[in-house]
Amino acid sequence: MDQGLVRTCISLPERLLGRFDEITKKRGYSSRSEGIRDAIRNTIIHYEWMNEVDGVRLGVISLLYEHNQRGLVDDLAEIQHEYAGLIISSVHVHLDHDDCLETVILRGEGKTIKELTETIMALKGVKYVKLNTISPGANYQQPL
Ligand code: NI
């Protein structure tokens, strides 16, 4: 084994691993390990990016969750009420029998937006959370 490589054992739901293996194959990774290393790197990059979100920001949180998860709908409502001063608007879509999609639009301190996002991420039954932020007044137009 290469110097600096550590072997580890992780437990995963079979369906999750099956789905990951399909993606690993399609993306052309030479092995499952390589795919997992890349996924871990992406998680670290995203975490570090979130830590750099500072100053006043506009934010959009997208989340996908199972509405049948015990207590989750109440927890989400309670959390959003706690951060009511930050939230401009939200849209809820009943996707299918099990899942709901919600987008929450916010304006406020980047650190507080990040804190709210991480609180939602930690809830059981939340399948996906993505935060995008924009600096108010930023000009993203490309020069000619
Ligand atoms: Ni719903």
Coordinates of N, CA, C and O and ligand atoms in Angstrom, one line a residue:
M1 N 0.8 -1.2 0.0 CA 0.0 0.0 0.0 C 0.9 1.3 0.0 O 1.9 1.3 0.6
D2 N 0.4 2.3 -0.7 CA 1.2 3.6 -0.8 C 1.4 4.2 0.6 O 0.5 4.1 1.4
Q3 N 2.5 4.8 0.8 CA 2.7 5.6 2.0 C 1.7 6.7 2.1 O 1.3 7.3 1.1
G4 N 1.2 6.9 3.3 CA 0.2 7.9 3.5 C -1.2 7.6 3.2 O -2.1 8.3 3.5
L5 N -1.5 6.4 2.7 CA -2.9 5.9 2.5 C -3.4 5.2 3.7 O -2.6 4.4 4.3
V6 N -4.6 5.5 4.1 CA -5.2 4.8 5.2 C -6.3 4.0 4.7 O -7.1 4.5 3.9
R7 N -6.4 2.7 5.2 CA -7.6 1.9 4.9 C -8.7 2.1 5.9 O -8.4 2.2 7.1
T8 N -9.9 2.3 5.5 CA -11.0 2.4 6.5 C -12.2 1.6 6.0 O -12.3 1.2 4.9
C9 N -13.1 1.3 7.0 CA -14.3 0.5 6.7 C -15.5 1.4 7.0 O -15.6 2.0 8.1
I10 N -16.4 1.5 6.1 CA -17.6 2.3 6.3 C -18.8 1.5 6.0 O -18.8 0.6 5.2
S11 N -19.9 1.8 6.7 CA -21.2 1.1 6.5 C -22.1 2.0 5.7 O -22.3 3.2 6.0
L12 N -22.7 1.5 4.6 CA -23.5 2.3 3.8 C -24.8 1.5 3.4 O -24.7 0.3 3.3
P13 N -25.9 2.2 3.2 CA -27.1 1.5 2.7 C -26.7 1.0 1.3 O -26.1 1.7 0.5
E14 N -27.2 -0.2 1.0 CA -26.9 -0.9 -0.3 C -27.3 0.0 -1.5 O -26.5 0.1 -2.5
R15 N -28.5 0.6 -1.4 CA -29.0 1.4 -2.6 C -28.1 2.6 -2.8 O -27.8 3.0 -4.0
L16 N -27.6 3.2 -1.7 CA -26.7 4.4 -1.9 C -25.4 4.0 -2.5 O -25.0 4.7 -3.5
L17 N -24.8 2.9 -2.1 CA -23.6 2.4 -2.7 C -23.8 2.0 -4.2 O -22.9 2.4 -5.0
G18 N -24.9 1.4 -4.5 CA -25.2 1.0 -5.9 C -25.3 2.2 -6.8 O -24.7 2.3 -7.9
R19 N -26.0 3.2 -6.3 CA -26.1 4.5 -7.0 C -24.8 5.2 -7.2 O -24.4 5.7 -8.3
F20 N -24.0 5.1 -6.1 CA -22.6 5.8 -6.2 C -21.7 5.0 -7.2 O -21.0 5.6 -8.0
D21 N -21.8 3.7 -7.2 CA -21.0 2.9 -8.1 C -21.4 3.2 -9.6 O -20.5 3.2 -10.5
E22 N -22.7 3.4 -9.9 CA -23.1 3.7 -11.2 C -22.5 5.0 -11.7 O -22.0 5.2 -12.8
I23 N -22.5 6.0 -10.8 CA -21.9 7.4 -11.1 C -20.4 7.2 -11.3 O -19.8 7.8 -12.2
T24 N -19.8 6.4 -10.4 CA -18.3 6.2 -10.5 C -17.9 5.7 -11.9 O -17.0 6.1 -12.5
K25 N -18.8 4.7 -12.3 CA -18.5 4.1 -13.6 C -18.7 5.1 -14.8 O -17.9 5.3 -15.6
K26 N -19.8 5.9 -14.7 CA -20.1 6.9 -15.7 C -19.1 8.0 -15.8 O -18.8 8.5 -16.8
R27 N -18.6 8.4 -14.6 CA -17.6 9.4 -14.6 C -16.2 9.0 -15.0 O -15.3 9.8 -15.1
G28 N -16.0 7.7 -15.1 CA -14.7 7.1 -15.6 C -13.7 7.0 -14.5 O -12.5 7.0 -14.8
Y29 N -14.1 6.9 -13.2 CA -13.1 6.7 -12.2 C -12.6 5.2 -12.3 O -13.3 4.3 -12.7
S30 N -11.3 5.1 -12.0 CA -10.7 3.7 -12.2 C -11.1 2.8 -11.1 O -11.0 1.6 -11.2
S31 N -11.6 3.3 -9.9 CA -12.0 2.5 -8.8 C -13.0 3.2 -8.0 O -13.1 4.4 -8.0
R32 N -13.7 2.4 -7.1 CA -14.6 3.0 -6.2 C -13.9 3.9 -5.2 O -14.3 5.0 -4.9
S33 N -12.6 3.5 -4.8 CA -11.8 4.3 -3.9 C -11.6 5.7 -4.5 O -11.7 6.7 -3.8
E34 N -11.3 5.7 -5.8 CA -11.0 7.0 -6.4 C -12.2 7.9 -6.4 O -12.2 9.1 -6.1
G35 N -13.4 7.3 -6.6 CA -14.6 8.1 -6.6 C -14.9 8.6 -5.2 O -15.4 9.7 -5.0
I36 N -14.7 7.8 -4.2 CA -15.0 8.2 -2.8 C -14.0 9.3 -2.4 O -14.4 10.3 -1.8
R37 N -12.7 9.2 -2.8 CA -11.7 10.3 -2.5 C -12.2 11.6 -3.1 O -12.2 12.6 -2.5
D38 N -12.7 11.5 -4.4 CA -13.2 12.7 -5.0 C -14.4 13.3 -4.3 O -14.5 14.5 -4.1
A39 N -15.3 12.4 -3.9 CA -16.5 12.9 -3.2 C -16.1 13.6 -1.9 O -16.7 14.6 -1.5
I40 N -15.2 13.0 -1.2 CA -14.7 13.6 0.1 C -14.0 14.9 -0.2 O -14.3 15.9 0.6
R41 N -13.2 15.0 -1.2 CA -12.6 16.3 -1.5 C -13.7 17.4 -1.8 O -13.6 18.5 -1.4
N42 N -14.7 17.0 -2.6 CA -15.8 17.9 -2.9 C -16.5 18.4 -1.6 O -16.9 19.6 -1.5
T43 N -16.7 17.5 -0.7 CA -17.4 17.8 0.6 C -16.5 18.9 1.3 O -17.0 19.8 1.9
I44 N -15.2 18.6 1.4 CA -14.3 19.5 2.0 C -14.3 20.9 1.4 O -14.4 21.9 2.0
I45 N -14.2 20.9 0.0 CA -14.2 22.2 -0.7 C -15.5 23.0 -0.4 O -15.5 24.2 -0.1
H46 N -16.7 22.3 -0.4 CA -18.0 22.9 -0.2 C -18.0 23.5 1.3 O -18.4 24.6 1.5
Y47 N -17.5 22.7 2.2 CA -17.5 23.1 3.6 C -16.6 24.4 3.8 O -17.0 25.3 4.4
E48 N -15.4 24.3 3.1 CA -14.5 25.5 3.3 C -15.1 26.7 2.6 O -15.0 27.8 3.1
W49 N -15.8 26.5 1.4 CA -16.5 27.6 0.8 C -17.5 28.2 1.7 O -17.6 29.4 1.8
M50 N -18.3 27.3 2.3 CA -19.4 27.8 3.2 C -18.8 28.6 4.4 O -19.3 29.6 4.8
N51 N -17.6 28.2 4.9 CA -16.9 28.9 6.0 C -16.5 30.3 5.6 O -16.2 31.2 6.4
E52 N -16.3 30.5 4.3 CA -15.8 31.8 3.8 C -16.9 32.8 3.5 O -16.7 33.9 3.1
V53 N -18.2 32.3 3.6 CA -19.3 33.2 3.3 C -19.4 34.2 4.5 O -19.6 33.8 5.6
D54 N -19.1 35.4 4.1 CA -18.9 36.5 5.2 C -19.5 37.8 4.7 O -19.5 38.1 3.5
G55 N -20.0 38.6 5.6 CA -20.6 39.9 5.2 C -22.1 39.7 4.7 O -22.6 38.6 4.7
V56 N -22.7 40.8 4.3 CA -24.1 40.7 3.9 C -24.2 39.9 2.5 O -23.4 40.1 1.6
R57 N -25.1 39.0 2.5 CA -25.3 38.1 1.3 C -26.8 37.9 1.0 O -27.6 38.0 1.9
L58 N -27.0 37.7 -0.3 CA -28.3 37.1 -0.6 C -28.1 35.6 -0.7 O -27.0 35.2 -1.2
G59 N -29.0 34.8 -0.3 CA -28.8 33.4 -0.3 C -30.0 32.7 -0.8 O -31.2 33.1 -0.6
V60 N -29.8 31.5 -1.4 CA -30.9 30.6 -1.8 C -30.5 29.2 -1.2 O -29.5 28.7 -1.6
I61 N -31.4 28.7 -0.3 CA -31.2 27.3 0.1 C -32.2 26.5 -0.6 O -33.4 26.8 -0.6
S62 N -31.7 25.4 -1.2 CA -32.6 24.4 -1.8 C -32.5 23.2 -1.0 O -31.4 22.7 -0.6
L63 N -33.7 22.6 -0.6 CA -33.7 21.4 0.1 C -34.7 20.4 -0.3 O -35.8 20.8 -0.8
L64 N -34.3 19.2 -0.2 CA -35.2 18.1 -0.6 C -35.4 17.2 0.7 O -34.4 16.9 1.3
Y65 N -36.6 16.9 1.1 CA -36.8 16.1 2.3 C -38.0 15.2 2.2 O -38.9 15.4 1.5
E66 N -38.0 14.2 3.1 CA -39.1 13.3 3.3 C -40.1 13.9 4.3 O -39.7 14.0 5.5
H67 N -41.3 14.3 3.8 CA -42.2 14.9 4.8 C -42.7 14.0 5.8 O -43.2 14.4 6.9
N68 N -42.6 12.6 5.6 CA -43.1 11.7 6.6 C -42.2 11.4 7.7 O -42.5 10.8 8.7
Q69 N -40.9 11.9 7.6 CA -40.0 11.8 8.7 C -40.5 12.4 10.0 O -40.9 13.6 10.0
R70 N -40.6 11.6 11.0 CA -41.3 12.1 12.3 C -40.7 13.4 12.8 O -39.4 13.5 13.0
G71 N -41.5 14.4 12.9 CA -41.0 15.7 13.5 C -40.4 16.7 12.6 O -40.1 17.8 12.9
L72 N -40.0 16.2 11.4 CA -39.2 17.0 10.5 C -39.9 18.3 10.0 O -39.4 19.4 10.1
V73 N -41.2 18.2 9.6 CA -41.9 19.3 9.1 C -42.1 20.4 10.2 O -41.8 21.6 10.0
D74 N -42.3 19.9 11.5 CA -42.4 20.8 12.6 C -41.1 21.5 12.9 O -41.0 22.7 13.1
D75 N -40.0 20.7 12.8 CA -38.7 21.3 13.1 C -38.3 22.3 12.0 O -37.8 23.4 12.4
L76 N -38.6 22.0 10.8 CA -38.3 23.0 9.7 C -39.1 24.3 9.9 O -38.5 25.4 9.7
A77 N -40.3 24.2 10.2 CA -41.1 25.4 10.5 C -40.6 26.2 11.6 O -40.4 27.4 11.5
E78 N -40.2 25.5 12.7 CA -39.7 26.1 13.9 C -38.4 26.9 13.6 O -38.2 28.0 14.0
I79 N -37.5 26.2 12.9 CA -36.2 26.8 12.5 C -36.5 28.0 11.6 O -35.8 29.1 11.8
Q80 N -37.4 27.9 10.7 CA -37.6 29.1 9.8 C -38.2 30.2 10.5 O -38.0 31.4 10.2
H81 N -39.1 29.9 11.5 CA -39.6 31.0 12.3 C -38.5 31.7 13.2 O -38.5 32.9 13.3
E82 N -37.6 30.9 13.7 CA -36.5 31.4 14.4 C -35.6 32.4 13.6 O -35.1 33.4 14.1
Y83 N -35.5 32.1 12.3 CA -34.7 33.0 11.4 C -35.6 33.8 10.5 O -35.2 34.2 9.5
A84 N -36.8 34.2 11.0 CA -37.7 34.9 10.2 C -37.2 36.2 9.7 O -37.5 36.6 8.6
G85 N -36.3 36.9 10.5 CA -35.8 38.2 10.0 C -34.8 38.0 8.8 O -34.5 39.0 8.2
L86 N -34.4 36.8 8.6 CA -33.4 36.6 7.5 C -34.1 36.1 6.2 O -33.6 36.3 5.1
I87 N -35.3 35.5 6.4 CA -36.0 34.9 5.2 C -36.9 35.9 4.5 O -37.8 36.5 5.1
I88 N -36.7 36.0 3.2 CA -37.5 36.9 2.4 C -38.7 36.1 1.9 O -39.8 36.6 1.9
S89 N -38.5 34.9 1.4 CA -39.6 34.1 0.8 C -39.2 32.6 0.8 O -38.0 32.3 0.9
S90 N -40.2 31.8 0.7 CA -39.9 30.4 0.5 C -41.0 29.8 -0.4 O -42.1 30.3 -0.5
V91 N -40.6 28.8 -1.2 CA -41.5 28.0 -2.0 C -41.5 26.6 -1.7 O -40.4 26.0 -1.5
H92 N -42.6 26.0 -1.5 CA -42.7 24.6 -1.2 C -43.4 23.8 -2.3 O -44.5 24.2 -2.7
V93 N -42.8 22.7 -2.7 CA -43.4 21.9 -3.8 C -43.6 20.5 -3.3 O -42.6 19.9 -2.8
H94 N -44.8 19.9 -3.3 CA -45.0 18.5 -2.9 C -44.6 17.7 -4.2 O -45.4 17.6 -5.1
L95 N -43.4 17.2 -4.2 CA -42.9 16.5 -5.4 C -43.6 15.3 -5.8 O -44.0 15.1 -6.9
D96 N -43.8 14.4 -4.8 CA -44.5 13.1 -5.0 C -45.0 12.6 -3.6 O -45.1 13.4 -2.7
H97 N -45.3 11.4 -3.6 CA -45.9 10.8 -2.3 C -45.0 11.1 -1.1 O -45.5 11.3 0.0
D98 N -43.7 11.0 -1.3 CA -42.8 11.1 -0.1 C -42.0 12.4 0.0 O -41.7 12.8 1.2
D99 N -41.7 13.0 -1.1 CA -40.7 14.0 -1.0 C -41.2 15.4 -1.3 O -42.2 15.6 -2.0
C100 N -40.6 16.4 -0.6 CA -40.9 17.8 -0.8 C -39.7 18.5 -1.2 O -38.6 18.2 -0.7
L101 N -39.8 19.5 -2.0 CA -38.7 20.4 -2.4 C -39.1 21.8 -1.9 O -40.2 22.2 -2.0
E102 N -38.1 22.4 -1.3 CA -38.3 23.7 -0.8 C -37.1 24.6 -1.1 O -36.0 24.2 -1.1
T103 N -37.4 25.9 -1.5 CA -36.4 26.8 -1.7 C -36.6 28.0 -0.8 O -37.8 28.4 -0.6
V104 N -35.6 28.5 -0.1 CA -35.7 29.5 0.9 C -34.8 30.7 0.4 O -33.6 30.4 0.2
I105 N -35.3 31.8 0.2 CA -34.6 33.0 -0.2 C -34.3 33.9 1.0 O -35.2 34.2 1.7
L106 N -33.0 34.2 1.2 CA -32.6 35.0 2.4 C -31.8 36.2 2.1 O -31.2 36.3 1.0
R107 N -31.8 37.1 3.0 CA -30.8 38.2 2.9 C -30.4 38.5 4.3 O -31.2 38.7 5.3
G108 N -29.0 38.6 4.5 CA -28.5 38.9 5.8 C -27.0 38.5 5.9 O -26.4 38.3 4.9
E109 N -26.6 38.4 7.2 CA -25.2 38.1 7.4 C -24.8 36.7 6.9 O -25.6 35.7 7.2
G110 N -23.8 36.6 6.1 CA -23.4 35.3 5.6 C -23.2 34.2 6.6 O -23.7 33.1 6.4
K111 N -22.7 34.6 7.8 CA -22.4 33.6 8.8 C -23.8 33.1 9.4 O -23.9 31.9 9.7
T112 N -24.8 33.9 9.5 CA -26.1 33.5 10.0 C -26.8 32.6 8.9 O -27.4 31.6 9.3
I113 N -26.6 33.0 7.6 CA -27.2 32.1 6.6 C -26.6 30.7 6.6 O -27.2 29.7 6.5
K114 N -25.3 30.7 6.8 CA -24.5 29.4 6.9 C -25.0 28.6 8.1 O -25.2 27.4 8.0
E115 N -25.2 29.3 9.2 CA -25.6 28.6 10.4 C -27.0 28.0 10.2 O -27.2 26.8 10.6
L116 N -27.9 28.7 9.6 CA -29.3 28.2 9.3 C -29.1 27.0 8.4 O -29.8 26.0 8.6
T117 N -28.3 27.1 7.3 CA -28.1 26.0 6.4 C -27.6 24.8 7.1 O -28.1 23.6 6.8
E118 N -26.6 24.9 8.0 CA -26.1 23.8 8.7 C -27.1 23.1 9.6 O -27.1 21.9 9.8
T119 N -27.9 24.0 10.2 CA -29.0 23.5 11.1 C -29.9 22.6 10.3 O -30.3 21.5 10.8
I120 N -30.3 23.0 9.1 CA -31.2 22.2 8.3 C -30.5 20.9 7.8 O -31.1 19.9 7.8
M121 N -29.2 21.0 7.4 CA -28.5 19.9 7.0 C -28.4 18.7 8.0 O -28.4 17.6 7.7
A122 N -28.4 19.1 9.3 CA -28.3 18.2 10.4 C -29.6 17.4 10.7 O -29.6 16.4 11.4
L123 N -30.7 17.8 10.1 CA -32.0 17.2 10.4 C -32.1 15.8 9.7 O -31.8 15.7 8.5
K124 N -32.7 14.9 10.4 CA -32.9 13.5 9.9 C -34.1 13.6 8.9 O -35.1 14.2 9.2
G125 N -33.9 13.0 7.7 CA -34.9 13.0 6.7 C -34.7 14.0 5.6 O -35.4 14.0 4.6
V126 N -33.7 14.9 5.8 CA -33.3 15.9 4.8 C -32.3 15.2 3.9 O -31.3 14.7 4.3
K127 N -32.7 15.0 2.6 CA -31.9 14.2 1.7 C -30.8 15.1 1.0 O -29.8 14.6 0.5
Y128 N -31.1 16.4 0.8 CA -30.3 17.2 0.0 C -30.4 18.6 0.4 O -31.5 19.1 0.6
V129 N -29.3 19.3 0.6 CA -29.3 20.8 0.9 C -28.2 21.4 0.1 O -27.1 21.0 0.1
K130 N -28.6 22.5 -0.5 CA -27.6 23.3 -1.3 C -27.8 24.8 -1.0 O -28.9 25.3 -1.0
L131 N -26.7 25.4 -0.6 CA -26.7 26.9 -0.4 C -26.0 27.6 -1.5 O -24.9 27.2 -1.9
N132 N -26.6 28.6 -2.1 CA -25.9 29.5 -3.1 C -26.0 30.9 -2.5 O -27.1 31.2 -2.0
T133 N -24.9 31.6 -2.6 CA -25.0 33.0 -2.1 C -24.5 34.0 -3.2 O -23.7 33.6 -4.1
I134 N -25.0 35.2 -3.1 CA -24.6 36.3 -4.0 C -24.3 37.5 -3.1 O -25.1 37.8 -2.2
S135 N -23.3 38.2 -3.5 CA -23.0 39.5 -2.8 C -24.0 40.5 -3.3 O -24.0 40.7 -4.5
P136 N -24.7 41.2 -2.5 CA -25.7 42.3 -3.0 C -24.8 43.3 -3.7 O -23.8 43.7 -3.2
G137 N -25.3 43.7 -4.9 CA -24.6 44.7 -5.7 C -23.4 44.2 -6.5 O -22.8 45.0 -7.2
A138 N -23.2 42.9 -6.4 CA -22.1 42.3 -7.2 C -22.4 42.5 -8.7 O -23.6 42.4 -9.1
N139 N -21.4 42.7 -9.5 CA -21.6 42.8 -10.9 C -20.9 41.7 -11.6 O -19.7 41.7 -11.7
Y140 N -21.7 40.8 -12.1 CA -21.1 39.6 -12.7 C -21.0 39.7 -14.2 O -20.7 38.7 -14.9
Q141 N -21.3 40.9 -14.8 CA -21.2 41.0 -16.2 C -19.8 40.9 -16.7 O -18.9 41.4 -16.2
Q142 N -19.7 40.1 -17.8 CA -18.4 39.9 -18.4 C -18.0 41.2 -19.2 O -18.8 41.7 -19.9
P143 N -16.7 41.7 -19.1 CA -16.3 42.8 -19.9 C -16.3 42.3 -21.4 O -16.0 41.2 -21.7
L144 N -16.6 43.3 -22.3 CA -16.6 42.9 -23.7 C -15.2 42.6 -24.2 O -14.2 43.1 -23.8
Ligands
NI1 NI -44.7 18.9 0.6

